[in-house]
């Protein structure tokens, strides 16, 4: 996907998507951490039904009382992992969920990714390692598709769905197909189709037999994938070694989804792996970044309770390069981790 396509998709999302304003959570004793007055923050996530939307709502509820009285965190139901870094870098959002590898692509303008040729080097990480994500293909058991390699070798006209434009689901689908030596255009030329759509629509399409493949970012406890596995017969397919090797230069590594993660998925599956990060611009005031980071870390227990896919979130490693994709911490966040004794 080109940068122009990403911008166009982001603009459409900005026009078409309704955002949610969280109810203020401050108690009667007054506001939270420093600043010169109330702060209005926009928090880019993904569409309702996605894990990221749930994360943003939960984190927003933790962040609001940590800021000055009457501060507001507005959760935006767009634009996904590819769109979110650009929204933050250009000042259209103050906070966003992103993936560690994708934020690194955005900061470095990595060749072979949607950010090639345009680096957003003002992006900074507040919190890393919020979860462990995987990326790979899901198919209904009756689709006749046993592997992506089979789709290519037999030129199967599969009906593909993905998450909306601007999400990793969309861009990642195309990168994975490229790693197998094919493309969306090839699949459609074989009689298949490709529809970027909402998480809920993609879920229903697989359940109802209206799609053959969904190449998707998933995590243990993901609400839609959990529901899909419990209400229909699906299979999660391997990403083979050759495809993994082709994607490693982009910072995507093999990761094993343990057997039993989802209903009916009894065996380990080799997929791609990365973590979710909370990002902001370097222009965010240090005291605001400090307060946000502190609020998220202090709320780790409640965040894990509210989001099953965050069960492995460990504040002690939230600042490490492994969990931030090697992207610099915001100075305010770094100061918090030092003050909290989590890093030297």
PDB file of C-alpha atoms in Angstrom, residues 32-275:
ATOM      1  CA  UNK A  32      -4.111  14.704  38.958  1.00  0.00           C
ATOM      2  CA  UNK A  33      -0.586  15.371  37.795  1.00  0.00           C
ATOM      3  CA  UNK A  34       0.922  18.654  36.769  1.00  0.00           C
ATOM      4  CA  UNK A  35       0.298  21.040  33.949  1.00  0.00           C
ATOM      5  CA  UNK A  36      -1.111  24.514  33.626  1.00  0.00           C
ATOM      6  CA  UNK A  37      -4.730  23.555  33.077  1.00  0.00           C
ATOM      7  CA  UNK A  38      -7.078  20.959  31.577  1.00  0.00           C
ATOM      8  CA  UNK A  39      -5.744  18.875  28.706  1.00  0.00           C
ATOM      9  CA  UNK A  40      -7.841  17.631  25.788  1.00  0.00           C
ATOM     10  CA  UNK A  41      -6.255  14.553  24.242  1.00  0.00           C
ATOM     11  CA  UNK A  42      -7.353  12.585  21.184  1.00  0.00           C
ATOM     12  CA  UNK A  43      -6.469   8.887  21.280  1.00  0.00           C
ATOM     13  CA  UNK A  44      -6.355   7.054  17.921  1.00  0.00           C
ATOM     14  CA  UNK A  45      -7.179   3.350  18.080  1.00  0.00           C
ATOM     15  CA  UNK A  46      -9.216   1.213  15.653  1.00  0.00           C
ATOM     16  CA  UNK A  47     -12.849   0.386  14.983  1.00  0.00           C
ATOM     17  CA  UNK A  48     -15.252  -0.782  17.671  1.00  0.00           C
ATOM     18  CA  UNK A  49     -14.961  -4.522  18.224  1.00  0.00           C
ATOM     19  CA  UNK A  50     -11.174  -4.409  17.964  1.00  0.00           C
ATOM     20  CA  UNK A  51      -8.855  -5.071  20.899  1.00  0.00           C
ATOM     21  CA  UNK A  52      -7.251  -1.657  20.390  1.00  0.00           C
ATOM     22  CA  UNK A  53     -10.534   0.158  20.820  1.00  0.00           C
ATOM     23  CA  UNK A  54     -10.994  -1.635  24.141  1.00  0.00           C
ATOM     24  CA  UNK A  55      -7.410  -0.779  25.133  1.00  0.00           C
ATOM     25  CA  UNK A  56      -7.920   2.901  24.352  1.00  0.00           C
ATOM     26  CA  UNK A  57     -11.141   3.107  26.355  1.00  0.00           C
ATOM     27  CA  UNK A  58      -9.511   1.372  29.337  1.00  0.00           C
ATOM     28  CA  UNK A  59      -6.356   3.490  29.201  1.00  0.00           C
ATOM     29  CA  UNK A  60      -8.374   6.661  28.687  1.00  0.00           C
ATOM     30  CA  UNK A  61     -10.303   5.936  31.866  1.00  0.00           C
ATOM     31  CA  UNK A  62      -6.988   5.568  33.709  1.00  0.00           C
ATOM     32  CA  UNK A  63      -5.404   8.666  32.162  1.00  0.00           C
ATOM     33  CA  UNK A  64      -8.175  11.249  32.655  1.00  0.00           C
ATOM     34  CA  UNK A  65      -8.037  11.420  36.467  1.00  0.00           C
ATOM     35  CA  UNK A  66      -4.229  11.663  36.326  1.00  0.00           C
ATOM     36  CA  UNK A  67      -4.472  14.967  34.439  1.00  0.00           C
ATOM     37  CA  UNK A  68      -5.830  18.343  35.536  1.00  0.00           C
ATOM     38  CA  UNK A  69      -9.533  18.700  36.373  1.00  0.00           C
ATOM     39  CA  UNK A  70     -11.826  18.772  33.318  1.00  0.00           C
ATOM     40  CA  UNK A  71      -9.234  17.098  31.102  1.00  0.00           C
ATOM     41  CA  UNK A  72     -10.747  14.859  28.426  1.00  0.00           C
ATOM     42  CA  UNK A  73      -9.440  11.836  26.521  1.00  0.00           C
ATOM     43  CA  UNK A  74     -11.366  11.357  23.280  1.00  0.00           C
ATOM     44  CA  UNK A  75     -11.107   7.858  21.819  1.00  0.00           C
ATOM     45  CA  UNK A  76     -11.085   7.819  18.012  1.00  0.00           C
ATOM     46  CA  UNK A  77     -12.306   4.694  16.236  1.00  0.00           C
ATOM     47  CA  UNK A  78      -9.612   4.919  13.552  1.00  0.00           C
ATOM     48  CA  UNK A  79      -7.118   4.500  11.877  1.00  0.00           C
ATOM     49  CA  UNK A  80      -5.171   1.378  12.837  1.00  0.00           C
ATOM     50  CA  UNK A  81      -1.501   0.563  13.005  1.00  0.00           C
ATOM     51  CA  UNK A  82      -0.482   2.044   9.653  1.00  0.00           C
ATOM     52  CA  UNK A  83      -2.626   5.163   9.954  1.00  0.00           C
ATOM     53  CA  UNK A  84      -2.094   5.893  13.652  1.00  0.00           C
ATOM     54  CA  UNK A  85       1.614   6.844  13.541  1.00  0.00           C
ATOM     55  CA  UNK A  86       0.912   9.410  10.832  1.00  0.00           C
ATOM     56  CA  UNK A  87      -2.007  10.856  12.822  1.00  0.00           C
ATOM     57  CA  UNK A  88       0.281  11.379  15.820  1.00  0.00           C
ATOM     58  CA  UNK A  89       3.247  12.634  13.786  1.00  0.00           C
ATOM     59  CA  UNK A  90       1.120  15.248  12.016  1.00  0.00           C
ATOM     60  CA  UNK A  91      -0.705  16.388  15.153  1.00  0.00           C
ATOM     61  CA  UNK A  92      -4.098  14.951  14.209  1.00  0.00           C
ATOM     62  CA  UNK A  93      -4.018  12.738  17.320  1.00  0.00           C
ATOM     63  CA  UNK A  94      -2.149  13.112  20.601  1.00  0.00           C
ATOM     64  CA  UNK A  95      -1.932   9.443  21.531  1.00  0.00           C
ATOM     65  CA  UNK A  96      -2.272   6.202  19.620  1.00  0.00           C
ATOM     66  CA  UNK A  97      -1.874   2.492  19.834  1.00  0.00           C
ATOM     67  CA  UNK A  98       0.670   1.152  17.363  1.00  0.00           C
ATOM     68  CA  UNK A  99       2.701  -1.976  16.842  1.00  0.00           C
ATOM     69  CA  UNK A 100       6.375  -1.979  17.797  1.00  0.00           C
ATOM     70  CA  UNK A 101       7.551  -2.979  14.320  1.00  0.00           C
ATOM     71  CA  UNK A 102       5.239  -0.516  12.574  1.00  0.00           C
ATOM     72  CA  UNK A 103       6.329   2.432  14.725  1.00  0.00           C
ATOM     73  CA  UNK A 104       9.914   1.584  13.828  1.00  0.00           C
ATOM     74  CA  UNK A 105       8.964   1.561  10.124  1.00  0.00           C
ATOM     75  CA  UNK A 106       7.350   4.972  10.518  1.00  0.00           C
ATOM     76  CA  UNK A 107      10.304   6.524  12.366  1.00  0.00           C
ATOM     77  CA  UNK A 108      12.853   5.184   9.891  1.00  0.00           C
ATOM     78  CA  UNK A 109      10.861   5.328   6.634  1.00  0.00           C
ATOM     79  CA  UNK A 110      11.725   1.660   6.170  1.00  0.00           C
ATOM     80  CA  UNK A 111      12.040   0.443   2.593  1.00  0.00           C
ATOM     81  CA  UNK A 112       9.428  -2.095   1.552  1.00  0.00           C
ATOM     82  CA  UNK A 113       6.803  -0.802   4.003  1.00  0.00           C
ATOM     83  CA  UNK A 114       3.975   1.736   3.597  1.00  0.00           C
ATOM     84  CA  UNK A 115       6.319   4.347   5.144  1.00  0.00           C
ATOM     85  CA  UNK A 116       9.066   3.970   2.554  1.00  0.00           C
ATOM     86  CA  UNK A 117      10.480   7.353   1.590  1.00  0.00           C
ATOM     87  CA  UNK A 118       8.839   9.370   4.370  1.00  0.00           C
ATOM     88  CA  UNK A 119      10.085   9.071   7.934  1.00  0.00           C
ATOM     89  CA  UNK A 120       8.099  10.403  10.894  1.00  0.00           C
ATOM     90  CA  UNK A 121      11.036  10.841  13.238  1.00  0.00           C
ATOM     91  CA  UNK A 122       9.084  12.843  15.833  1.00  0.00           C
ATOM     92  CA  UNK A 123       7.304   9.735  17.144  1.00  0.00           C
ATOM     93  CA  UNK A 124       8.089   8.612  20.682  1.00  0.00           C
ATOM     94  CA  UNK A 125       6.986   5.665  22.832  1.00  0.00           C
ATOM     95  CA  UNK A 126       5.329   6.094  26.221  1.00  0.00           C
ATOM     96  CA  UNK A 127       4.592   2.445  27.055  1.00  0.00           C
ATOM     97  CA  UNK A 128       5.658  -0.711  25.230  1.00  0.00           C
ATOM     98  CA  UNK A 129       4.884  -4.400  25.559  1.00  0.00           C
ATOM     99  CA  UNK A 130       1.179  -3.971  26.261  1.00  0.00           C
ATOM    100  CA  UNK A 131       0.537  -7.436  24.826  1.00  0.00           C
ATOM    101  CA  UNK A 132       1.893 -10.098  22.493  1.00  0.00           C
ATOM    102  CA  UNK A 133       0.380  -9.900  19.031  1.00  0.00           C
ATOM    103  CA  UNK A 134       0.553 -12.371  16.190  1.00  0.00           C
ATOM    104  CA  UNK A 135      -0.198 -11.975  12.508  1.00  0.00           C
ATOM    105  CA  UNK A 136      -1.394 -14.720  10.231  1.00  0.00           C
ATOM    106  CA  UNK A 137      -4.186 -16.273   8.160  1.00  0.00           C
ATOM    107  CA  UNK A 138      -7.536 -17.490   9.476  1.00  0.00           C
ATOM    108  CA  UNK A 139      -9.877 -19.589   7.360  1.00  0.00           C
ATOM    109  CA  UNK A 140     -13.222 -21.358   7.829  1.00  0.00           C
ATOM    110  CA  UNK A 141     -12.689 -25.098   8.197  1.00  0.00           C
ATOM    111  CA  UNK A 142     -14.726 -25.774   5.059  1.00  0.00           C
ATOM    112  CA  UNK A 143     -12.936 -23.319   2.775  1.00  0.00           C
ATOM    113  CA  UNK A 144     -10.643 -25.911   1.216  1.00  0.00           C
ATOM    114  CA  UNK A 145      -7.649 -23.663   1.940  1.00  0.00           C
ATOM    115  CA  UNK A 146      -4.920 -25.473   3.867  1.00  0.00           C
ATOM    116  CA  UNK A 147      -2.083 -22.955   3.482  1.00  0.00           C
ATOM    117  CA  UNK A 148      -1.160 -19.718   1.767  1.00  0.00           C
ATOM    118  CA  UNK A 149       1.404 -21.662  -0.241  1.00  0.00           C
ATOM    119  CA  UNK A 150      -1.462 -23.771  -1.623  1.00  0.00           C
ATOM    120  CA  UNK A 151      -3.352 -20.612  -2.647  1.00  0.00           C
ATOM    121  CA  UNK A 152      -0.337 -19.474  -4.667  1.00  0.00           C
ATOM    122  CA  UNK A 153       0.658 -22.832  -6.136  1.00  0.00           C
ATOM    123  CA  UNK A 154      -2.894 -23.718  -7.173  1.00  0.00           C
ATOM    124  CA  UNK A 155      -3.893 -20.122  -8.005  1.00  0.00           C
ATOM    125  CA  UNK A 156      -6.984 -20.386  -5.842  1.00  0.00           C
ATOM    126  CA  UNK A 157      -9.435 -17.507  -6.262  1.00  0.00           C
ATOM    127  CA  UNK A 158      -9.939 -16.987  -2.547  1.00  0.00           C
ATOM    128  CA  UNK A 159     -12.236 -14.319  -1.137  1.00  0.00           C
ATOM    129  CA  UNK A 160     -10.087 -12.256   1.248  1.00  0.00           C
ATOM    130  CA  UNK A 161     -11.182  -9.783   3.905  1.00  0.00           C
ATOM    131  CA  UNK A 162      -9.011  -7.472   5.983  1.00  0.00           C
ATOM    132  CA  UNK A 163      -9.369  -4.712   8.524  1.00  0.00           C
ATOM    133  CA  UNK A 164      -9.867  -1.151   7.209  1.00  0.00           C
ATOM    134  CA  UNK A 165      -7.381   0.829   5.143  1.00  0.00           C
ATOM    135  CA  UNK A 166      -4.750   2.257   7.464  1.00  0.00           C
ATOM    136  CA  UNK A 167      -4.641  -0.849   9.646  1.00  0.00           C
ATOM    137  CA  UNK A 168      -1.877  -3.425   9.797  1.00  0.00           C
ATOM    138  CA  UNK A 169      -4.516  -5.943   8.769  1.00  0.00           C
ATOM    139  CA  UNK A 170      -4.747  -4.261   5.374  1.00  0.00           C
ATOM    140  CA  UNK A 171      -1.066  -3.461   4.813  1.00  0.00           C
ATOM    141  CA  UNK A 172       0.094  -6.692   6.448  1.00  0.00           C
ATOM    142  CA  UNK A 173      -2.116  -8.771   4.174  1.00  0.00           C
ATOM    143  CA  UNK A 174      -0.349  -7.294   1.192  1.00  0.00           C
ATOM    144  CA  UNK A 175       3.125  -7.714   2.726  1.00  0.00           C
ATOM    145  CA  UNK A 176       2.434 -11.364   3.587  1.00  0.00           C
ATOM    146  CA  UNK A 177       1.137 -12.089   0.097  1.00  0.00           C
ATOM    147  CA  UNK A 178       4.271 -10.451  -1.342  1.00  0.00           C
ATOM    148  CA  UNK A 179       6.383 -12.746   0.856  1.00  0.00           C
ATOM    149  CA  UNK A 180       4.637 -15.660  -0.869  1.00  0.00           C
ATOM    150  CA  UNK A 181       5.388 -14.167  -4.286  1.00  0.00           C
ATOM    151  CA  UNK A 182       1.863 -13.024  -5.019  1.00  0.00           C
ATOM    152  CA  UNK A 183      -0.475 -10.068  -4.491  1.00  0.00           C
ATOM    153  CA  UNK A 184      -4.080  -9.049  -3.975  1.00  0.00           C
ATOM    154  CA  UNK A 185      -4.285  -8.349  -7.714  1.00  0.00           C
ATOM    155  CA  UNK A 186      -3.151 -11.909  -8.475  1.00  0.00           C
ATOM    156  CA  UNK A 187      -5.746 -13.436  -6.167  1.00  0.00           C
ATOM    157  CA  UNK A 188      -8.533 -11.349  -7.678  1.00  0.00           C
ATOM    158  CA  UNK A 189      -7.349 -12.251 -11.198  1.00  0.00           C
ATOM    159  CA  UNK A 190      -7.767 -15.923 -10.223  1.00  0.00           C
ATOM    160  CA  UNK A 191     -11.429 -15.244  -9.474  1.00  0.00           C
ATOM    161  CA  UNK A 192     -11.116 -14.152  -5.852  1.00  0.00           C
ATOM    162  CA  UNK A 193     -11.856 -10.848  -4.151  1.00  0.00           C
ATOM    163  CA  UNK A 194     -10.392  -8.499  -1.552  1.00  0.00           C
ATOM    164  CA  UNK A 195     -12.482  -6.378   0.811  1.00  0.00           C
ATOM    165  CA  UNK A 196     -10.966  -4.117   3.489  1.00  0.00           C
ATOM    166  CA  UNK A 197     -13.760  -3.715   6.022  1.00  0.00           C
ATOM    167  CA  UNK A 198     -14.549  -3.399   9.709  1.00  0.00           C
ATOM    168  CA  UNK A 199     -13.476  -5.990  12.252  1.00  0.00           C
ATOM    169  CA  UNK A 200     -17.094  -6.980  12.912  1.00  0.00           C
ATOM    170  CA  UNK A 201     -17.914  -7.394   9.210  1.00  0.00           C
ATOM    171  CA  UNK A 202     -14.783  -9.485   8.620  1.00  0.00           C
ATOM    172  CA  UNK A 203     -15.668 -11.670  11.608  1.00  0.00           C
ATOM    173  CA  UNK A 204     -19.186 -12.249  10.315  1.00  0.00           C
ATOM    174  CA  UNK A 205     -17.938 -12.939   6.784  1.00  0.00           C
ATOM    175  CA  UNK A 206     -15.784 -15.833   8.008  1.00  0.00           C
ATOM    176  CA  UNK A 207     -18.511 -17.151  10.297  1.00  0.00           C
ATOM    177  CA  UNK A 208     -21.119 -17.048   7.525  1.00  0.00           C
ATOM    178  CA  UNK A 209     -18.860 -18.607   4.888  1.00  0.00           C
ATOM    179  CA  UNK A 210     -18.695 -15.419   2.817  1.00  0.00           C
ATOM    180  CA  UNK A 211     -14.900 -15.187   3.025  1.00  0.00           C
ATOM    181  CA  UNK A 212     -12.144 -17.763   2.641  1.00  0.00           C
ATOM    182  CA  UNK A 213      -9.230 -15.942   4.265  1.00  0.00           C
ATOM    183  CA  UNK A 214      -8.658 -13.231   6.837  1.00  0.00           C
ATOM    184  CA  UNK A 215      -4.953 -12.419   7.276  1.00  0.00           C
ATOM    185  CA  UNK A 216      -5.168 -10.678  10.595  1.00  0.00           C
ATOM    186  CA  UNK A 217      -3.407  -9.379  13.691  1.00  0.00           C
ATOM    187  CA  UNK A 218      -4.578 -11.494  16.623  1.00  0.00           C
ATOM    188  CA  UNK A 219      -3.734 -11.882  20.279  1.00  0.00           C
ATOM    189  CA  UNK A 220      -4.773 -14.229  23.050  1.00  0.00           C
ATOM    190  CA  UNK A 221      -8.175 -13.103  24.273  1.00  0.00           C
ATOM    191  CA  UNK A 222      -8.865 -10.995  21.166  1.00  0.00           C
ATOM    192  CA  UNK A 223     -12.630 -10.396  21.493  1.00  0.00           C
ATOM    193  CA  UNK A 224     -13.627 -11.018  17.874  1.00  0.00           C
ATOM    194  CA  UNK A 225     -11.311 -13.964  17.228  1.00  0.00           C
ATOM    195  CA  UNK A 226     -12.355 -15.566  20.522  1.00  0.00           C
ATOM    196  CA  UNK A 227     -16.026 -15.195  19.598  1.00  0.00           C
ATOM    197  CA  UNK A 228     -15.402 -16.468  16.071  1.00  0.00           C
ATOM    198  CA  UNK A 229     -13.583 -19.568  17.341  1.00  0.00           C
ATOM    199  CA  UNK A 230     -16.340 -20.288  19.860  1.00  0.00           C
ATOM    200  CA  UNK A 231     -19.222 -19.894  17.396  1.00  0.00           C
ATOM    201  CA  UNK A 232     -17.783 -21.446  14.226  1.00  0.00           C
ATOM    202  CA  UNK A 233     -15.169 -23.918  13.033  1.00  0.00           C
ATOM    203  CA  UNK A 234     -12.052 -22.029  11.959  1.00  0.00           C
ATOM    204  CA  UNK A 235      -8.394 -22.829  11.434  1.00  0.00           C
ATOM    205  CA  UNK A 236      -5.371 -20.595  11.968  1.00  0.00           C
ATOM    206  CA  UNK A 237      -2.750 -21.395   9.334  1.00  0.00           C
ATOM    207  CA  UNK A 238       1.051 -21.295   9.576  1.00  0.00           C
ATOM    208  CA  UNK A 239       3.270 -18.670   7.996  1.00  0.00           C
ATOM    209  CA  UNK A 240       5.943 -20.919   6.493  1.00  0.00           C
ATOM    210  CA  UNK A 241       9.690 -20.511   6.997  1.00  0.00           C
ATOM    211  CA  UNK A 242      10.353 -19.064   3.537  1.00  0.00           C
ATOM    212  CA  UNK A 243       7.763 -16.331   4.028  1.00  0.00           C
ATOM    213  CA  UNK A 244       9.099 -15.539   7.509  1.00  0.00           C
ATOM    214  CA  UNK A 245      12.612 -15.203   6.079  1.00  0.00           C
ATOM    215  CA  UNK A 246      11.318 -12.789   3.431  1.00  0.00           C
ATOM    216  CA  UNK A 247       9.684 -10.620   6.115  1.00  0.00           C
ATOM    217  CA  UNK A 248      12.512 -10.601   8.671  1.00  0.00           C
ATOM    218  CA  UNK A 249      14.244  -7.559   7.069  1.00  0.00           C
ATOM    219  CA  UNK A 250      11.089  -5.597   7.985  1.00  0.00           C
ATOM    220  CA  UNK A 251      11.505  -6.460  11.664  1.00  0.00           C
ATOM    221  CA  UNK A 252       8.844  -9.175  11.599  1.00  0.00           C
ATOM    222  CA  UNK A 253       9.920 -12.357  13.363  1.00  0.00           C
ATOM    223  CA  UNK A 254       8.494 -15.845  13.715  1.00  0.00           C
ATOM    224  CA  UNK A 255       6.342 -16.245  16.827  1.00  0.00           C
ATOM    225  CA  UNK A 256       4.516 -19.324  18.059  1.00  0.00           C
ATOM    226  CA  UNK A 257       0.833 -19.059  18.912  1.00  0.00           C
ATOM    227  CA  UNK A 258       0.497 -21.743  21.601  1.00  0.00           C
ATOM    228  CA  UNK A 259      -1.959 -24.553  21.059  1.00  0.00           C
ATOM    229  CA  UNK A 260      -5.176 -24.003  22.976  1.00  0.00           C
ATOM    230  CA  UNK A 261      -5.095 -20.211  22.660  1.00  0.00           C
ATOM    231  CA  UNK A 262      -8.444 -20.371  20.847  1.00  0.00           C
ATOM    232  CA  UNK A 263     -11.219 -22.947  20.838  1.00  0.00           C
ATOM    233  CA  UNK A 264     -10.465 -25.691  18.317  1.00  0.00           C
ATOM    234  CA  UNK A 265      -6.839 -24.581  17.856  1.00  0.00           C
ATOM    235  CA  UNK A 266      -5.132 -27.531  19.504  1.00  0.00           C
ATOM    236  CA  UNK A 267      -1.673 -27.295  17.930  1.00  0.00           C
ATOM    237  CA  UNK A 268       1.026 -24.622  18.033  1.00  0.00           C
ATOM    238  CA  UNK A 269       0.974 -22.369  14.962  1.00  0.00           C
ATOM    239  CA  UNK A 270       3.924 -20.427  13.531  1.00  0.00           C
ATOM    240  CA  UNK A 271       2.904 -16.840  12.839  1.00  0.00           C
ATOM    241  CA  UNK A 272       4.574 -13.408  12.881  1.00  0.00           C
ATOM    242  CA  UNK A 273       4.963 -11.577  16.198  1.00  0.00           C
ATOM    243  CA  UNK A 274       5.196  -8.050  17.686  1.00  0.00           C
ATOM    244  CA  UNK A 275       3.778  -6.020  20.596  1.00  0.00           C
TER     245      UNK A 275
END
